[in-house]
Amino acid sequence: MDIDEFRAELETRLLIEKQYLTQEASSANDEERLELLGKFNEKYKELIRRLANESGIDLNLSYPSGNSSDSENLSYGQIILGKTMNIYDRLSDELYKEIINI
């Protein structure tokens, strides 16, 4: 699985998690609702680990760069975080807006 496929699958799974947490928020008090944002963060990290495991990706291995003189060797984990953080940010913002409006 390449990084773009990984990103798309992660987005799909995170969207499902966001929907579950939104439903959970409807029966939660104010403090519990805010804790759902932390829960979403943990789900994001967990889904990255799970998808990497399912895809046979070792998050600690160096990501092969096209430039052999590149002095900075980034790991697969760092590359995946960089490529998916905007998805997490967008969905967590949506979740926040949804849970405060319940």
mmCIF file of C-alpha atoms in Angstrom:
data_model
loop_
_atom_site.group_PDB
_atom_site.id
_atom_site.type_symbol
_atom_site.label_atom_id
_atom_site.label_comp_id
_atom_site.label_asym_id
_atom_site.label_seq_id
_atom_site.Cartn_x
_atom_site.Cartn_y
_atom_site.Cartn_z
ATOM 1 C CA MET A 1 0.000 0.000 0.000
ATOM 2 C CA ASP A 2 1.477 3.336 -0.981
ATOM 3 C CA ILE A 3 1.165 6.462 1.117
ATOM 4 C CA ASP A 4 -1.791 7.871 -0.862
ATOM 5 C CA GLU A 5 -3.765 4.633 -0.459
ATOM 6 C CA PHE A 6 -2.845 4.594 3.238
ATOM 7 C CA ARG A 7 -4.056 8.186 3.580
ATOM 8 C CA ALA A 8 -7.384 7.419 1.863
ATOM 9 C CA GLU A 9 -8.039 4.351 4.026
ATOM 10 C CA LEU A 10 -7.132 6.259 7.178
ATOM 11 C CA GLU A 11 -9.517 9.068 6.237
ATOM 12 C CA THR A 12 -12.358 6.591 5.719
ATOM 13 C CA ARG A 13 -11.767 4.909 9.066
ATOM 14 C CA LEU A 14 -11.367 8.200 10.915
ATOM 15 C CA LEU A 15 -14.630 9.449 9.465
ATOM 16 C CA ILE A 16 -16.364 6.362 10.859
ATOM 17 C CA GLU A 17 -14.751 6.925 14.278
ATOM 18 C CA LYS A 18 -15.880 10.558 14.216
ATOM 19 C CA GLN A 19 -19.446 9.445 13.556
ATOM 20 C CA TYR A 20 -19.331 7.029 16.503
ATOM 21 C CA LEU A 21 -17.968 9.726 18.797
ATOM 22 C CA THR A 22 -20.624 12.189 17.645
ATOM 23 C CA GLN A 23 -23.293 9.656 18.569
ATOM 24 C CA GLU A 24 -21.589 9.076 21.926
ATOM 25 C CA ALA A 25 -21.593 12.828 22.566
ATOM 26 C CA SER A 26 -25.370 12.981 22.394
ATOM 27 C CA SER A 27 -25.617 11.117 25.703
ATOM 28 C CA ALA A 28 -22.586 12.708 27.399
ATOM 29 C CA ASN A 29 -22.277 15.675 29.732
ATOM 30 C CA ASP A 30 -20.115 18.718 28.844
ATOM 31 C CA GLU A 31 -16.908 17.386 30.393
ATOM 32 C CA GLU A 32 -17.316 13.977 28.774
ATOM 33 C CA ARG A 33 -17.902 15.620 25.398
ATOM 34 C CA LEU A 34 -14.576 17.436 25.553
ATOM 35 C CA GLU A 35 -12.866 14.177 26.513
ATOM 36 C CA LEU A 36 -14.094 12.776 23.209
ATOM 37 C CA LEU A 37 -11.563 14.978 21.428
ATOM 38 C CA GLY A 38 -8.756 13.201 23.284
ATOM 39 C CA LYS A 39 -10.372 9.894 22.442
ATOM 40 C CA PHE A 40 -10.402 10.895 18.763
ATOM 41 C CA ASN A 41 -6.686 11.718 18.955
ATOM 42 C CA GLU A 42 -5.986 8.262 20.390
ATOM 43 C CA LYS A 43 -8.098 6.657 17.647
ATOM 44 C CA TYR A 44 -6.020 8.503 15.040
ATOM 45 C CA LYS A 45 -2.768 7.123 16.442
ATOM 46 C CA GLU A 46 -4.259 3.659 16.885
ATOM 47 C CA LEU A 47 -5.579 3.582 13.316
ATOM 48 C CA ILE A 48 -2.173 4.567 11.938
ATOM 49 C CA ARG A 49 -0.561 1.690 13.854
ATOM 50 C CA ARG A 50 -3.292 -0.754 12.812
ATOM 51 C CA LEU A 51 -3.202 0.220 9.134
ATOM 52 C CA ALA A 52 0.579 0.047 9.103
ATOM 53 C CA ASN A 53 0.453 -3.409 10.655
ATOM 54 C CA GLU A 54 -2.209 -4.570 8.160
ATOM 55 C CA SER A 55 -0.099 -3.213 5.299
ATOM 56 C CA GLY A 56 3.181 -4.617 6.534
ATOM 57 C CA ILE A 57 4.676 -1.168 7.095
ATOM 58 C CA ASP A 58 7.228 -0.742 9.861
ATOM 59 C CA LEU A 59 6.643 2.817 11.069
ATOM 60 C CA ASN A 60 10.193 3.005 12.428
ATOM 61 C CA LEU A 61 11.954 2.171 9.160
ATOM 62 C CA SER A 62 13.462 4.977 7.118
ATOM 63 C CA TYR A 63 11.310 6.132 4.247
ATOM 64 C CA PRO A 64 13.252 5.846 0.985
ATOM 65 C CA SER A 65 13.816 9.323 -0.362
ATOM 66 C CA GLY A 66 14.478 10.046 -3.988
ATOM 67 C CA ASN A 67 17.542 12.060 -3.024
ATOM 68 C CA SER A 68 20.444 9.946 -1.774
ATOM 69 C CA SER A 69 22.269 13.062 -0.531
ATOM 70 C CA ASP A 70 19.345 13.920 1.741
ATOM 71 C CA SER A 71 20.834 14.275 5.223
ATOM 72 C CA GLU A 72 17.465 13.939 6.946
ATOM 73 C CA ASN A 73 16.141 10.388 6.977
ATOM 74 C CA LEU A 74 12.486 10.413 7.891
ATOM 75 C CA SER A 75 10.713 7.292 9.063
ATOM 76 C CA TYR A 76 7.547 5.905 7.525
ATOM 77 C CA GLY A 77 5.768 7.026 10.693
ATOM 78 C CA GLN A 78 6.932 10.618 10.269
ATOM 79 C CA ILE A 79 5.972 10.670 6.594
ATOM 80 C CA ILE A 80 2.533 9.224 7.339
ATOM 81 C CA LEU A 81 1.930 11.773 10.110
ATOM 82 C CA GLY A 82 2.948 14.577 7.773
ATOM 83 C CA LYS A 83 0.672 13.338 4.989
ATOM 84 C CA THR A 84 -2.342 12.684 7.227
ATOM 85 C CA MET A 85 -2.287 15.442 9.846
ATOM 86 C CA ASN A 86 -4.526 17.681 7.728
ATOM 87 C CA ILE A 87 -7.173 14.924 7.680
ATOM 88 C CA TYR A 88 -6.989 14.630 11.457
ATOM 89 C CA ASP A 89 -7.163 18.410 11.888
ATOM 90 C CA ARG A 90 -10.193 18.764 9.634
ATOM 91 C CA LEU A 91 -12.112 15.887 11.206
ATOM 92 C CA SER A 92 -11.274 16.905 14.779
ATOM 93 C CA ASP A 93 -12.480 20.458 14.016
ATOM 94 C CA GLU A 94 -15.715 19.017 12.638
ATOM 95 C CA LEU A 95 -16.088 16.778 15.699
ATOM 96 C CA TYR A 96 -15.539 19.734 18.035
ATOM 97 C CA LYS A 97 -18.206 21.786 16.276
ATOM 98 C CA GLU A 98 -20.647 18.888 16.348
ATOM 99 C CA ILE A 99 -20.169 18.039 20.028
ATOM 100 C CA ILE A 100 -20.447 21.609 21.277
ATOM 101 C CA ASN A 101 -23.686 22.092 19.357
ATOM 102 C CA ILE A 102 -25.433 19.088 20.920
#
